[in-house]
Amino acid sequence: MKRSDLEVLIDQAVLHRRIAELGEEISHDYRDKDLALVGILKGSFVFLADLSRALSVECTIDFLGLSSYGSSTTSSGVVQITSDLSAPIEGRDVLVVEDIIDTGLTMRYLLDNLTTRHPRSLRICTLLHKPARTKVEVPIHYTGFTIEDKFVIGYGLDYDNRFRNVPYIGHKVT
Ligand code: IMP
Ligand code: MG
């Protein structure tokens, strides 16, 4: 695949407007809390960079590296932590920042894992949600965009580990 095979689905201006709104909403909700942002690597790094700068509240930023076994374009639900958080989250108000929730299998695993560490609260913020593909329901508190069942690329999301640096959300034209 080449970058020229990509068609824009969500452009940069629309992304930035929506992220500013999410930033305001989250800043309001966490004004009296102890916010710990947890970005899921690798896909969330671009979104987290923009979302965190749209916040007016204090927060810490940490990352959790996950890889799911199997094909690069579908989730098996068998998830491995490749790099753990660098600090405990016990008693903190954790907001998991994810690029996309597709089947929900990755997030289900993650929520179960993080719950055992006893955060004070635990919520999810995802840039994209594909409800048509849901296999397990997970509570999503903040959603950037709900999208159709299309494989999307860019703004952190990869195709075979490439194109994460494309500055918009695109999909492959066939
Ligand atoms: P889930 O476990 O099926 O919800 O999948 C979650 C993970 O699959 C995401 O964090 C992405 O890494 C990957 N993924 C799912 N859909 C897409 C897509 O359309 N483009 C790129 N990666 C995706
Ligand atoms: Mg991926």
mmCIF file with all atom_site columns, N, CA, C and O and ligand atoms in Angstrom, residues 40-44 68 72-77 79 98-108 128 130 133 147 150-154 156-159 164, ligand 1:
data_model
loop_
_atom_site.group_PDB
_atom_site.id
_atom_site.type_symbol
_atom_site.label_atom_id
_atom_site.label_alt_id
_atom_site.label_comp_id
_atom_site.label_asym_id
_atom_site.label_entity_id
_atom_site.label_seq_id
_atom_site.pdbx_PDB_ins_code
_atom_site.Cartn_x
_atom_site.Cartn_y
_atom_site.Cartn_z
_atom_site.occupancy
_atom_site.B_iso_or_equiv
_atom_site.pdbx_formal_charge
_atom_site.auth_seq_id
_atom_site.auth_comp_id
_atom_site.auth_asym_id
_atom_site.auth_atom_id
_atom_site.pdbx_PDB_model_num
ATOM   1   N N   . ILE A 1 40  ? -2.488  4.049   25.268 1.00 0.00 ? 40  ILE A N   1
ATOM   2   C CA  . ILE A 1 40  ? -2.181  2.690   24.840 1.00 0.00 ? 40  ILE A CA  1
ATOM   3   C C   . ILE A 1 40  ? -1.332  2.755   23.566 1.00 0.00 ? 40  ILE A C   1
ATOM   4   O O   . ILE A 1 40  ? -1.756  3.302   22.540 1.00 0.00 ? 40  ILE A O   1
ATOM   5   N N   . LEU A 1 41  ? -0.139  2.204   23.684 1.00 0.00 ? 41  LEU A N   1
ATOM   6   C CA  . LEU A 1 41  ? 0.801   2.230   22.554 1.00 0.00 ? 41  LEU A CA  1
ATOM   7   C C   . LEU A 1 41  ? 0.513   1.086   21.603 1.00 0.00 ? 41  LEU A C   1
ATOM   8   O O   . LEU A 1 41  ? 0.036   0.047   22.027 1.00 0.00 ? 41  LEU A O   1
ATOM   9   N N   . LYS A 1 42  ? 0.808   1.272   20.317 1.00 0.00 ? 42  LYS A N   1
ATOM   10  C CA  . LYS A 1 42  ? 1.412   2.503   19.867 1.00 0.00 ? 42  LYS A CA  1
ATOM   11  C C   . LYS A 1 42  ? 0.384   3.519   19.383 1.00 0.00 ? 42  LYS A C   1
ATOM   12  O O   . LYS A 1 42  ? 0.631   4.713   19.320 1.00 0.00 ? 42  LYS A O   1
ATOM   13  N N   . GLY A 1 43  ? -0.808  3.009   19.020 1.00 0.00 ? 43  GLY A N   1
ATOM   14  C CA  . GLY A 1 43  ? -1.756  3.810   18.244 1.00 0.00 ? 43  GLY A CA  1
ATOM   15  C C   . GLY A 1 43  ? -2.198  5.132   18.835 1.00 0.00 ? 43  GLY A C   1
ATOM   16  O O   . GLY A 1 43  ? -2.568  6.038   18.102 1.00 0.00 ? 43  GLY A O   1
ATOM   17  N N   . SER A 1 44  ? -2.164  5.277   20.182 1.00 0.00 ? 44  SER A N   1
ATOM   18  C CA  . SER A 1 44  ? -2.753  6.481   20.781 1.00 0.00 ? 44  SER A CA  1
ATOM   19  C C   . SER A 1 44  ? -1.781  7.656   20.870 1.00 0.00 ? 44  SER A C   1
ATOM   20  O O   . SER A 1 44  ? -2.165  8.721   21.343 1.00 0.00 ? 44  SER A O   1
ATOM   21  N N   . SER A 1 68  ? -1.450  -7.349  20.257 1.00 0.00 ? 68  SER A N   1
ATOM   22  C CA  . SER A 1 68  ? -2.383  -8.468  20.194 1.00 0.00 ? 68  SER A CA  1
ATOM   23  C C   . SER A 1 68  ? -1.851  -9.448  19.161 1.00 0.00 ? 68  SER A C   1
ATOM   24  O O   . SER A 1 68  ? -1.301  -9.067  18.135 1.00 0.00 ? 68  SER A O   1
ATOM   25  N N   . SER A 1 72  ? -2.594  -8.473  11.638 1.00 0.00 ? 72  SER A N   1
ATOM   26  C CA  . SER A 1 72  ? -2.351  -7.075  11.994 1.00 0.00 ? 72  SER A CA  1
ATOM   27  C C   . SER A 1 72  ? -3.607  -6.233  11.820 1.00 0.00 ? 72  SER A C   1
ATOM   28  O O   . SER A 1 72  ? -3.659  -5.106  12.279 1.00 0.00 ? 72  SER A O   1
ATOM   29  N N   . THR A 1 73  ? -4.626  -6.751  11.158 1.00 0.00 ? 73  THR A N   1
ATOM   30  C CA  . THR A 1 73  ? -5.797  -5.917  10.903 1.00 0.00 ? 73  THR A CA  1
ATOM   31  C C   . THR A 1 73  ? -7.039  -6.340  11.676 1.00 0.00 ? 73  THR A C   1
ATOM   32  O O   . THR A 1 73  ? -8.035  -5.663  11.653 1.00 0.00 ? 73  THR A O   1
ATOM   33  N N   . THR A 1 74  ? -6.991  -7.485  12.364 1.00 0.00 ? 74  THR A N   1
ATOM   34  C CA  . THR A 1 74  ? -8.129  -7.853  13.206 1.00 0.00 ? 74  THR A CA  1
ATOM   35  C C   . THR A 1 74  ? -7.618  -8.281  14.571 1.00 0.00 ? 74  THR A C   1
ATOM   36  O O   . THR A 1 74  ? -6.517  -8.792  14.706 1.00 0.00 ? 74  THR A O   1
ATOM   37  N N   . SER A 1 75  ? -8.451  -8.072  15.575 1.00 0.00 ? 75  SER A N   1
ATOM   38  C CA  . SER A 1 75  ? -8.046  -8.350  16.940 1.00 0.00 ? 75  SER A CA  1
ATOM   39  C C   . SER A 1 75  ? -8.399  -9.791  17.306 1.00 0.00 ? 75  SER A C   1
ATOM   40  O O   . SER A 1 75  ? -9.476  -10.265 16.996 1.00 0.00 ? 75  SER A O   1
ATOM   41  N N   . SER A 1 76  ? -7.458  -10.466 17.979 1.00 0.00 ? 76  SER A N   1
ATOM   42  C CA  . SER A 1 76  ? -7.741  -11.822 18.433 1.00 0.00 ? 76  SER A CA  1
ATOM   43  C C   . SER A 1 76  ? -8.273  -11.812 19.856 1.00 0.00 ? 76  SER A C   1
ATOM   44  O O   . SER A 1 76  ? -8.846  -12.791 20.315 1.00 0.00 ? 76  SER A O   1
ATOM   45  N N   . GLY A 1 77  ? -8.062  -10.697 20.553 1.00 0.00 ? 77  GLY A N   1
ATOM   46  C CA  . GLY A 1 77  ? -8.452  -10.636 21.946 1.00 0.00 ? 77  GLY A CA  1
ATOM   47  C C   . GLY A 1 77  ? -7.406  -11.211 22.883 1.00 0.00 ? 77  GLY A C   1
ATOM   48  O O   . GLY A 1 77  ? -7.509  -11.104 24.083 1.00 0.00 ? 77  GLY A O   1
ATOM   49  N N   . VAL A 1 79  ? -4.096  -10.600 24.261 1.00 0.00 ? 79  VAL A N   1
ATOM   50  C CA  . VAL A 1 79  ? -3.322  -9.375  24.341 1.00 0.00 ? 79  VAL A CA  1
ATOM   51  C C   . VAL A 1 79  ? -2.139  -9.578  25.264 1.00 0.00 ? 79  VAL A C   1
ATOM   52  O O   . VAL A 1 79  ? -2.254  -10.255 26.281 1.00 0.00 ? 79  VAL A O   1
ATOM   53  N N   . GLU A 1 98  ? -7.292  5.730   24.000 1.00 0.00 ? 98  GLU A N   1
ATOM   54  C CA  . GLU A 1 98  ? -7.110  4.703   22.971 1.00 0.00 ? 98  GLU A CA  1
ATOM   55  C C   . GLU A 1 98  ? -7.392  5.301   21.593 1.00 0.00 ? 98  GLU A C   1
ATOM   56  O O   . GLU A 1 98  ? -8.151  6.272   21.469 1.00 0.00 ? 98  GLU A O   1
ATOM   57  N N   . ASP A 1 99  ? -6.772  4.746   20.570 1.00 0.00 ? 99  ASP A N   1
ATOM   58  C CA  . ASP A 1 99  ? -7.020  5.251   19.210 1.00 0.00 ? 99  ASP A CA  1
ATOM   59  C C   . ASP A 1 99  ? -8.372  4.805   18.681 1.00 0.00 ? 99  ASP A C   1
ATOM   60  O O   . ASP A 1 99  ? -9.127  5.582   18.126 1.00 0.00 ? 99  ASP A O   1
ATOM   61  N N   . ILE A 1 100 ? -8.667  3.501   18.866 1.00 0.00 ? 100 ILE A N   1
ATOM   62  C CA  . ILE A 1 100 ? -9.904  2.982   18.275 1.00 0.00 ? 100 ILE A CA  1
ATOM   63  C C   . ILE A 1 100 ? -10.405 1.784   19.075 1.00 0.00 ? 100 ILE A C   1
ATOM   64  O O   . ILE A 1 100 ? -9.602  0.978   19.550 1.00 0.00 ? 100 ILE A O   1
ATOM   65  N N   . ILE A 1 101 ? -11.704 1.703   19.237 1.00 0.00 ? 101 ILE A N   1
ATOM   66  C CA  . ILE A 1 101 ? -12.315 0.501   19.805 1.00 0.00 ? 101 ILE A CA  1
ATOM   67  C C   . ILE A 1 101 ? -13.114 -0.165  18.702 1.00 0.00 ? 101 ILE A C   1
ATOM   68  O O   . ILE A 1 101 ? -14.030 0.426   18.126 1.00 0.00 ? 101 ILE A O   1
ATOM   69  N N   . ASP A 1 102 ? -12.680 -1.366  18.402 1.00 0.00 ? 102 ASP A N   1
ATOM   70  C CA  . ASP A 1 102 ? -13.210 -2.115  17.273 1.00 0.00 ? 102 ASP A CA  1
ATOM   71  C C   . ASP A 1 102 ? -14.090 -3.233  17.843 1.00 0.00 ? 102 ASP A C   1
ATOM   72  O O   . ASP A 1 102 ? -15.263 -3.018  18.129 1.00 0.00 ? 102 ASP A O   1
ATOM   73  N N   . THR A 1 103 ? -13.547 -4.404  18.124 1.00 0.00 ? 103 THR A N   1
ATOM   74  C CA  . THR A 1 103 ? -14.339 -5.476  18.733 1.00 0.00 ? 103 THR A CA  1
ATOM   75  C C   . THR A 1 103 ? -14.544 -5.234  20.230 1.00 0.00 ? 103 THR A C   1
ATOM   76  O O   . THR A 1 103 ? -15.455 -5.798  20.820 1.00 0.00 ? 103 THR A O   1
ATOM   77  N N   . GLY A 1 104 ? -13.667 -4.442  20.840 1.00 0.00 ? 104 GLY A N   1
ATOM   78  C CA  . GLY A 1 104 ? -13.732 -4.205  22.278 1.00 0.00 ? 104 GLY A CA  1
ATOM   79  C C   . GLY A 1 104 ? -12.905 -5.197  23.083 1.00 0.00 ? 104 GLY A C   1
ATOM   80  O O   . GLY A 1 104 ? -12.751 -5.047  24.298 1.00 0.00 ? 104 GLY A O   1
ATOM   81  N N   . LEU A 1 105 ? -12.357 -6.196  22.407 1.00 0.00 ? 105 LEU A N   1
ATOM   82  C CA  . LEU A 1 105 ? -11.623 -7.260  23.115 1.00 0.00 ? 105 LEU A CA  1
ATOM   83  C C   . LEU A 1 105 ? -10.374 -6.723  23.816 1.00 0.00 ? 105 LEU A C   1
ATOM   84  O O   . LEU A 1 105 ? -10.087 -7.085  24.960 1.00 0.00 ? 105 LEU A O   1
ATOM   85  N N   . THR A 1 106 ? -9.640  -5.855  23.129 1.00 0.00 ? 106 THR A N   1
ATOM   86  C CA  . THR A 1 106 ? -8.431  -5.287  23.735 1.00 0.00 ? 106 THR A CA  1
ATOM   87  C C   . THR A 1 106 ? -8.789  -4.492  24.985 1.00 0.00 ? 106 THR A C   1
ATOM   88  O O   . THR A 1 106 ? -8.158  -4.629  26.043 1.00 0.00 ? 106 THR A O   1
ATOM   89  N N   . MET A 1 107 ? -9.837  -3.662  24.880 1.00 0.00 ? 107 MET A N   1
ATOM   90  C CA  . MET A 1 107 ? -10.224 -2.811  26.008 1.00 0.00 ? 107 MET A CA  1
ATOM   91  C C   . MET A 1 107 ? -10.766 -3.617  27.178 1.00 0.00 ? 107 MET A C   1
ATOM   92  O O   . MET A 1 107 ? -10.518 -3.292  28.329 1.00 0.00 ? 107 MET A O   1
ATOM   93  N N   . ARG A 1 108 ? -11.481 -4.693  26.872 1.00 0.00 ? 108 ARG A N   1
ATOM   94  C CA  . ARG A 1 108 ? -11.990 -5.555  27.944 1.00 0.00 ? 108 ARG A CA  1
ATOM   95  C C   . ARG A 1 108 ? -10.822 -6.108  28.776 1.00 0.00 ? 108 ARG A C   1
ATOM   96  O O   . ARG A 1 108 ? -10.821 -6.069  29.992 1.00 0.00 ? 108 ARG A O   1
ATOM   97  N N   . LEU A 1 128 ? -11.830 6.917   18.131 1.00 0.00 ? 128 LEU A N   1
ATOM   98  C CA  . LEU A 1 128 ? -12.759 6.319   17.164 1.00 0.00 ? 128 LEU A CA  1
ATOM   99  C C   . LEU A 1 128 ? -13.462 5.106   17.764 1.00 0.00 ? 128 LEU A C   1
ATOM   100 O O   . LEU A 1 128 ? -12.882 4.382   18.573 1.00 0.00 ? 128 LEU A O   1
ATOM   101 N N   . LYS A 1 130 ? -16.032 1.827   16.387 1.00 0.00 ? 130 LYS A N   1
ATOM   102 C CA  . LYS A 1 130 ? -16.712 1.136   15.278 1.00 0.00 ? 130 LYS A CA  1
ATOM   103 C C   . LYS A 1 130 ? -17.770 0.209   15.880 1.00 0.00 ? 130 LYS A C   1
ATOM   104 O O   . LYS A 1 130 ? -17.517 -0.985  16.075 1.00 0.00 ? 130 LYS A O   1
ATOM   105 N N   . ARG A 1 133 ? -18.741 -3.543  14.842 1.00 0.00 ? 133 ARG A N   1
ATOM   106 C CA  . ARG A 1 133 ? -17.845 -4.680  15.032 1.00 0.00 ? 133 ARG A CA  1
ATOM   107 C C   . ARG A 1 133 ? -17.801 -5.186  16.472 1.00 0.00 ? 133 ARG A C   1
ATOM   108 O O   . ARG A 1 133 ? -17.023 -6.079  16.800 1.00 0.00 ? 133 ARG A O   1
ATOM   109 N N   . ILE A 1 147 ? -17.571 5.645   13.739 1.00 0.00 ? 147 ILE A N   1
ATOM   110 C CA  . ILE A 1 147 ? -17.345 5.447   12.295 1.00 0.00 ? 147 ILE A CA  1
ATOM   111 C C   . ILE A 1 147 ? -17.939 4.125   11.820 1.00 0.00 ? 147 ILE A C   1
ATOM   112 O O   . ILE A 1 147 ? -18.228 3.233   12.613 1.00 0.00 ? 147 ILE A O   1
ATOM   113 N N   . LYS A 1 150 ? -14.942 0.384   8.533  1.00 0.00 ? 150 LYS A N   1
ATOM   114 C CA  . LYS A 1 150 ? -13.909 0.536   7.513  1.00 0.00 ? 150 LYS A CA  1
ATOM   115 C C   . LYS A 1 150 ? -12.578 0.467   8.218  1.00 0.00 ? 150 LYS A C   1
ATOM   116 O O   . LYS A 1 150 ? -12.474 0.937   9.357  1.00 0.00 ? 150 LYS A O   1
ATOM   117 N N   . PHE A 1 151 ? -11.574 -0.087  7.579  1.00 0.00 ? 151 PHE A N   1
ATOM   118 C CA  . PHE A 1 151 ? -10.244 -0.094  8.192  1.00 0.00 ? 151 PHE A CA  1
ATOM   119 C C   . PHE A 1 151 ? -9.613  1.273   7.976  1.00 0.00 ? 151 PHE A C   1
ATOM   120 O O   . PHE A 1 151 ? -9.423  1.698   6.841  1.00 0.00 ? 151 PHE A O   1
ATOM   121 N N   . VAL A 1 152 ? -9.320  1.952   9.058  1.00 0.00 ? 152 VAL A N   1
ATOM   122 C CA  . VAL A 1 152 ? -8.816  3.318   8.956  1.00 0.00 ? 152 VAL A CA  1
ATOM   123 C C   . VAL A 1 152 ? -7.334  3.401   9.335  1.00 0.00 ? 152 VAL A C   1
ATOM   124 O O   . VAL A 1 152 ? -6.825  2.568   10.099 1.00 0.00 ? 152 VAL A O   1
ATOM   125 N N   . ILE A 1 153 ? -6.693  4.399   8.787  1.00 0.00 ? 153 ILE A N   1
ATOM   126 C CA  . ILE A 1 153 ? -5.235  4.522   8.873  1.00 0.00 ? 153 ILE A CA  1
ATOM   127 C C   . ILE A 1 153 ? -4.875  5.989   9.102  1.00 0.00 ? 153 ILE A C   1
ATOM   128 O O   . ILE A 1 153 ? -5.538  6.881   8.569  1.00 0.00 ? 153 ILE A O   1
ATOM   129 N N   . GLY A 1 154 ? -3.803  6.220   9.862  1.00 0.00 ? 154 GLY A N   1
ATOM   130 C CA  . GLY A 1 154 ? -3.288  7.575   10.051 1.00 0.00 ? 154 GLY A CA  1
ATOM   131 C C   . GLY A 1 154 ? -3.605  8.102   11.431 1.00 0.00 ? 154 GLY A C   1
ATOM   132 O O   . GLY A 1 154 ? -4.354  7.495   12.196 1.00 0.00 ? 154 GLY A O   1
ATOM   133 N N   . GLY A 1 156 ? -1.878  8.085   14.051 1.00 0.00 ? 156 GLY A N   1
ATOM   134 C CA  . GLY A 1 156 ? -1.495  7.081   15.045 1.00 0.00 ? 156 GLY A CA  1
ATOM   135 C C   . GLY A 1 156 ? -1.848  5.659   14.639 1.00 0.00 ? 156 GLY A C   1
ATOM   136 O O   . GLY A 1 156 ? -1.202  4.702   15.074 1.00 0.00 ? 156 GLY A O   1
ATOM   137 N N   . LEU A 1 157 ? -2.894  5.518   13.812 1.00 0.00 ? 157 LEU A N   1
ATOM   138 C CA  . LEU A 1 157 ? -3.331  4.168   13.419 1.00 0.00 ? 157 LEU A CA  1
ATOM   139 C C   . LEU A 1 157 ? -2.489  3.659   12.252 1.00 0.00 ? 157 LEU A C   1
ATOM   140 O O   . LEU A 1 157 ? -2.210  4.393   11.308 1.00 0.00 ? 157 LEU A O   1
ATOM   141 N N   . ASP A 1 158 ? -2.155  2.393   12.340 1.00 0.00 ? 158 ASP A N   1
ATOM   142 C CA  . ASP A 1 158 ? -1.212  1.845   11.359 1.00 0.00 ? 158 ASP A CA  1
ATOM   143 C C   . ASP A 1 158 ? -1.854  0.847   10.404 1.00 0.00 ? 158 ASP A C   1
ATOM   144 O O   . ASP A 1 158 ? -2.905  0.271   10.674 1.00 0.00 ? 158 ASP A O   1
ATOM   145 N N   . TYR A 1 159 ? -1.121  0.646   9.326  1.00 0.00 ? 159 TYR A N   1
ATOM   146 C CA  . TYR A 1 159 ? -1.351  -0.495  8.454  1.00 0.00 ? 159 TYR A CA  1
ATOM   147 C C   . TYR A 1 159 ? -0.007  -1.190  8.405  1.00 0.00 ? 159 TYR A C   1
ATOM   148 O O   . TYR A 1 159 ? 0.958   -0.630  7.877  1.00 0.00 ? 159 TYR A O   1
ATOM   149 N N   . ARG A 1 164 ? 1.473   5.650   10.540 1.00 0.00 ? 164 ARG A N   1
ATOM   150 C CA  . ARG A 1 164 ? 1.005   6.263   11.791 1.00 0.00 ? 164 ARG A CA  1
ATOM   151 C C   . ARG A 1 164 ? 1.173   7.777   11.763 1.00 0.00 ? 164 ARG A C   1
ATOM   152 O O   . ARG A 1 164 ? 0.478   8.508   12.464 1.00 0.00 ? 164 ARG A O   1
HETATM 153 P P1  . IMP B 2 .   ? -10.201 -4.423  19.289 1.00 0.00 ? 1   IMP B P1  1
HETATM 154 O O1  . IMP B 2 .   ? -9.557  -5.283  20.309 1.00 0.00 ? 1   IMP B O1  1
HETATM 155 O O2  . IMP B 2 .   ? -10.827 -5.235  18.196 1.00 0.00 ? 1   IMP B O2  1
HETATM 156 O O3  . IMP B 2 .   ? -11.166 -3.405  19.852 1.00 0.00 ? 1   IMP B O3  1
HETATM 157 O O4  . IMP B 2 .   ? -9.070  -3.670  18.505 1.00 0.00 ? 1   IMP B O4  1
HETATM 158 C C1  . IMP B 2 .   ? -8.354  -2.666  19.030 1.00 0.00 ? 1   IMP B C1  1
HETATM 159 C C2  . IMP B 2 .   ? -7.035  -2.472  18.312 1.00 0.00 ? 1   IMP B C2  1
HETATM 160 O O5  . IMP B 2 .   ? -7.056  -3.000  16.956 1.00 0.00 ? 1   IMP B O5  1
HETATM 161 C C3  . IMP B 2 .   ? -6.783  -1.010  18.169 1.00 0.00 ? 1   IMP B C3  1
HETATM 162 O O6  . IMP B 2 .   ? -6.090  -0.490  19.286 1.00 0.00 ? 1   IMP B O6  1
HETATM 163 C C4  . IMP B 2 .   ? -5.969  -0.930  16.898 1.00 0.00 ? 1   IMP B C4  1
HETATM 164 O O7  . IMP B 2 .   ? -4.598  -1.121  17.180 1.00 0.00 ? 1   IMP B O7  1
HETATM 165 C C5  . IMP B 2 .   ? -6.447  -2.105  16.055 1.00 0.00 ? 1   IMP B C5  1
HETATM 166 N N1  . IMP B 2 .   ? -7.441  -1.663  15.055 1.00 0.00 ? 1   IMP B N1  1
HETATM 167 C C6  . IMP B 2 .   ? -8.752  -1.938  15.050 1.00 0.00 ? 1   IMP B C6  1
HETATM 168 N N2  . IMP B 2 .   ? -9.376  -1.370  13.998 1.00 0.00 ? 1   IMP B N2  1
HETATM 169 C C7  . IMP B 2 .   ? -8.412  -0.704  13.321 1.00 0.00 ? 1   IMP B C7  1
HETATM 170 C C8  . IMP B 2 .   ? -8.422  0.119   12.130 1.00 0.00 ? 1   IMP B C8  1
HETATM 171 O O8  . IMP B 2 .   ? -9.451  0.359   11.461 1.00 0.00 ? 1   IMP B O8  1
HETATM 172 N N3  . IMP B 2 .   ? -7.225  0.639   11.762 1.00 0.00 ? 1   IMP B N3  1
HETATM 173 C C9  . IMP B 2 .   ? -6.067  0.412   12.455 1.00 0.00 ? 1   IMP B C9  1
HETATM 174 N N4  . IMP B 2 .   ? -6.004  -0.331  13.563 1.00 0.00 ? 1   IMP B N4  1
HETATM 175 C C10 . IMP B 2 .   ? -7.172  -0.879  13.998 1.00 0.00 ? 1   IMP B C10 1
#
